[in-house]
Each structure stands twice: as structure tokens, then as C-alpha cells.
Amino acid sequence: MMWVLLLNGLAYLGYGIFSGHFVRKLLSFGAMAAYRNVRLEMKHLLLHGTGEYNIVQRILYVVAVADLVALFFTGLTLWKPVQFQGLTNFLGGYDQARHIHFMGMSVLAAFIVVHVGVALAVKGTIKSMVTGRLAAQQVERRERR
């Protein structure tokens, strides 16, 4: 199962890097705009449409991708510490790798809870996820821009 996750992750990273998706959709934001959006999000005042990434989402997706990469490498260290002893030493030893892996899993679990919570909170998100199509109102709004 781990290797299926690895292949899927490599395909996603390859697509994101070579198509420019990461730069266009995730990494294009300024520090002040990010700060303002985080403050608005904390007050539940930040608006966004389905299929559009606001700055808070962009930051969280970058953290999630980096977390999955870290989880893969710490997982390798925990799975075969002798065969990957260079990686084990780089991570500070087996015990330190366990701690990093635990923290990474905690971050991933928190990301999933927040992600599902926001998907349930934003009207029309679940319907578009199930059907694969945006609601008619959202399509009209996009076309007017």
C-alpha cells in the first residue's frame, strides 16, 4: 500500500511541478496578503468560491504536501532502519524519527479534520465533489469575471 501512495505522490508532484500548477495555484501569494487572509479566516470573514484557493488554503496545501514527503522518509526510517541507516542518522536516530513521524501524523490528522470541516461548512462544496461539477451559480460568477 505504501508503494501505491508513493507512486500516486510522485505522479502528483510531477504533474504539479512540470505543469506549473504549484507555482500558479499554490505558491503565488505575498506575505502581507497571507497575514490579512489568516486574520480574516480566524474571524470567519474570509470568502472564497468552490474550486478557488484562498491564501490560507494555499499555505495549508503546501504544508500538507511537505508533511507527506516528511512522513514518507520518516516511515522508511521506521520500516527499515538498518537498510536506511544514512537517512536514520540524518533524522537524528530511530527515536527522533519516531517523534518526527508522530508529529507529522498529527499534522496530517489535523489537516484532514480542518479540510473536511471547511468542505462541510462551505455551501455547494460536497455536491461539487460528488458530482465533479460546479453549481450553476458558481459557473455564472466565474464567467462574469
Short mmCIF file of C-alpha atoms in Angstrom, two decimals:
data_model
loop_
_atom_site.label_atom_id
_atom_site.label_comp_id
_atom_site.label_asym_id
_atom_site.label_seq_id
_atom_site.Cartn_x
_atom_site.Cartn_y
_atom_site.Cartn_z
CA MET A 1 0.00 0.00 0.00
CA MET A 2 2.87 2.34 0.79
CA TRP A 3 4.21 1.96 -2.73
CA VAL A 4 0.82 2.89 -4.22
CA LEU A 5 0.91 6.05 -2.09
CA LEU A 6 4.45 6.73 -3.29
CA LEU A 7 3.55 6.33 -6.97
CA ASN A 8 0.46 8.50 -6.54
CA GLY A 9 2.51 11.14 -4.70
CA LEU A 10 5.24 11.12 -7.35
CA ALA A 11 2.64 11.50 -10.11
CA TYR A 12 1.05 14.42 -8.24
CA LEU A 13 4.40 16.11 -7.59
CA GLY A 14 5.49 15.55 -11.18
CA TYR A 15 2.28 16.99 -12.56
CA GLY A 16 2.37 19.93 -10.15
CA ILE A 17 5.95 20.83 -10.95
CA PHE A 18 6.01 20.29 -14.71
CA SER A 19 2.59 21.75 -15.47
CA GLY A 20 3.24 24.82 -13.34
CA HIS A 21 0.19 24.07 -11.16
CA PHE A 22 2.15 24.53 -7.93
CA VAL A 23 3.52 27.92 -8.91
CA ARG A 24 0.22 29.20 -10.34
CA LYS A 25 -2.21 27.85 -7.78
CA LEU A 26 -0.27 27.27 -4.54
CA LEU A 27 2.90 29.33 -4.34
CA SER A 28 1.77 32.69 -5.71
CA PHE A 29 0.99 34.81 -2.66
CA GLY A 30 2.55 37.69 -0.78
CA ALA A 31 3.39 37.81 2.93
CA MET A 32 1.06 40.72 3.76
CA ALA A 33 -1.83 39.23 1.81
CA ALA A 34 -1.30 35.93 3.63
CA TYR A 35 -1.29 37.71 7.00
CA ARG A 36 -4.55 39.57 6.17
CA ASN A 37 -6.23 36.39 4.97
CA VAL A 38 -5.19 34.42 8.04
CA ARG A 39 -6.66 37.17 10.27
CA LEU A 40 -9.90 37.18 8.27
CA GLU A 41 -10.08 33.37 8.35
CA MET A 42 -9.68 33.38 12.14
CA LYS A 43 -12.70 35.71 12.35
CA HIS A 44 -14.65 33.55 9.84
CA LEU A 45 -14.88 36.51 7.43
CA LEU A 46 -12.86 35.12 4.54
CA LEU A 47 -14.94 34.34 1.46
CA HIS A 48 -13.95 32.03 -1.35
CA GLY A 49 -15.65 30.04 -4.04
CA THR A 50 -15.51 26.34 -4.69
CA GLY A 51 -12.56 25.43 -6.88
CA GLU A 52 -10.61 28.55 -5.92
CA TYR A 53 -7.75 28.54 -3.42
CA ASN A 54 -7.52 31.42 -0.96
CA ILE A 55 -4.18 32.14 0.69
CA VAL A 56 -4.97 30.15 3.84
CA GLN A 57 -5.79 27.12 1.71
CA ARG A 58 -2.62 27.56 -0.31
CA ILE A 59 -0.49 27.63 2.82
CA LEU A 60 -2.25 24.57 4.24
CA TYR A 61 -1.86 22.61 0.99
CA VAL A 62 1.86 23.40 0.84
CA VAL A 63 2.20 22.27 4.47
CA ALA A 64 0.25 19.08 3.70
CA VAL A 65 2.45 18.20 0.71
CA ALA A 66 5.64 18.87 2.69
CA ASP A 67 4.22 16.84 5.58
CA LEU A 68 3.50 13.86 3.31
CA VAL A 69 7.06 13.97 1.97
CA ALA A 70 8.42 14.03 5.54
CA LEU A 71 6.08 11.19 6.53
CA PHE A 72 7.36 9.09 3.65
CA PHE A 73 11.01 9.50 4.63
CA THR A 74 10.42 9.02 8.36
CA GLY A 75 8.26 6.00 7.51
CA LEU A 76 11.13 4.47 5.54
CA THR A 77 13.39 5.03 8.53
CA LEU A 78 10.94 3.33 10.88
CA TRP A 79 10.30 0.47 8.47
CA LYS A 80 13.92 -0.44 7.70
CA PRO A 81 16.29 1.50 9.99
CA VAL A 82 19.32 -0.66 9.19
CA GLN A 83 18.91 -0.54 5.40
CA PHE A 84 18.29 3.23 5.53
CA GLN A 85 20.79 4.00 8.28
CA GLY A 86 22.09 7.10 6.47
CA LEU A 87 18.56 8.52 6.48
CA THR A 88 18.08 7.34 10.07
CA ASN A 89 21.25 9.17 11.13
CA PHE A 90 20.22 12.27 9.16
CA LEU A 91 16.93 12.34 11.08
CA GLY A 92 18.75 12.08 14.42
CA GLY A 93 18.34 8.38 15.05
CA TYR A 94 15.46 5.97 15.25
CA ASP A 95 13.81 7.57 18.29
CA GLN A 96 13.96 11.06 16.79
CA ALA A 97 12.49 9.71 13.53
CA ARG A 98 9.61 8.22 15.56
CA HIS A 99 8.93 11.61 17.13
CA ILE A 100 9.05 13.39 13.77
CA HIS A 101 6.74 10.76 12.26
CA PHE A 102 4.28 11.11 15.15
CA MET A 103 4.22 14.90 14.80
CA GLY A 104 3.78 14.56 11.03
CA MET A 105 0.85 12.20 11.50
CA SER A 106 -0.68 14.65 13.99
CA VAL A 107 -0.35 17.47 11.44
CA LEU A 108 -1.92 15.27 8.75
CA ALA A 109 -4.82 14.29 11.02
CA ALA A 110 -5.44 17.96 11.91
CA PHE A 111 -5.30 18.90 8.22
CA ILE A 112 -7.90 16.25 7.37
CA VAL A 113 -10.23 17.38 10.17
CA VAL A 114 -9.96 21.05 9.11
CA HIS A 115 -10.28 20.17 5.42
CA VAL A 116 -13.43 18.10 5.91
CA GLY A 117 -14.88 20.70 8.30
CA VAL A 118 -14.42 23.50 5.79
CA ALA A 119 -15.80 21.35 2.98
CA LEU A 120 -18.92 20.73 5.04
CA ALA A 121 -19.21 24.40 6.03
CA VAL A 122 -18.99 25.91 2.52
CA LYS A 123 -22.28 25.55 0.68
CA GLY A 124 -22.11 23.52 -2.53
CA THR A 125 -18.67 22.01 -1.89
CA ILE A 126 -19.78 18.47 -1.10
CA LYS A 127 -22.20 18.43 -4.05
CA SER A 128 -19.45 19.53 -6.46
CA MET A 129 -17.05 16.95 -5.01
CA VAL A 130 -19.57 14.15 -5.53
CA THR A 131 -20.78 15.24 -8.98
CA GLY A 132 -17.47 16.62 -10.22
CA ARG A 133 -19.20 19.78 -11.41
CA LEU A 134 -19.55 23.27 -10.01
CA ALA A 135 -23.00 24.55 -9.15
CA ALA A 136 -24.61 26.71 -11.84
CA GLN A 137 -24.32 29.88 -9.69
CA GLN A 138 -20.56 29.38 -9.32
CA VAL A 139 -20.11 28.88 -13.07
CA GLU A 140 -22.05 32.10 -13.74
CA ARG A 141 -19.89 34.02 -11.24
CA ARG A 142 -16.71 32.74 -12.88
CA GLU A 143 -17.91 33.68 -16.35
CA ARG A 144 -18.70 37.25 -15.22
CA ARG A 145 -15.08 37.82 -14.07
#
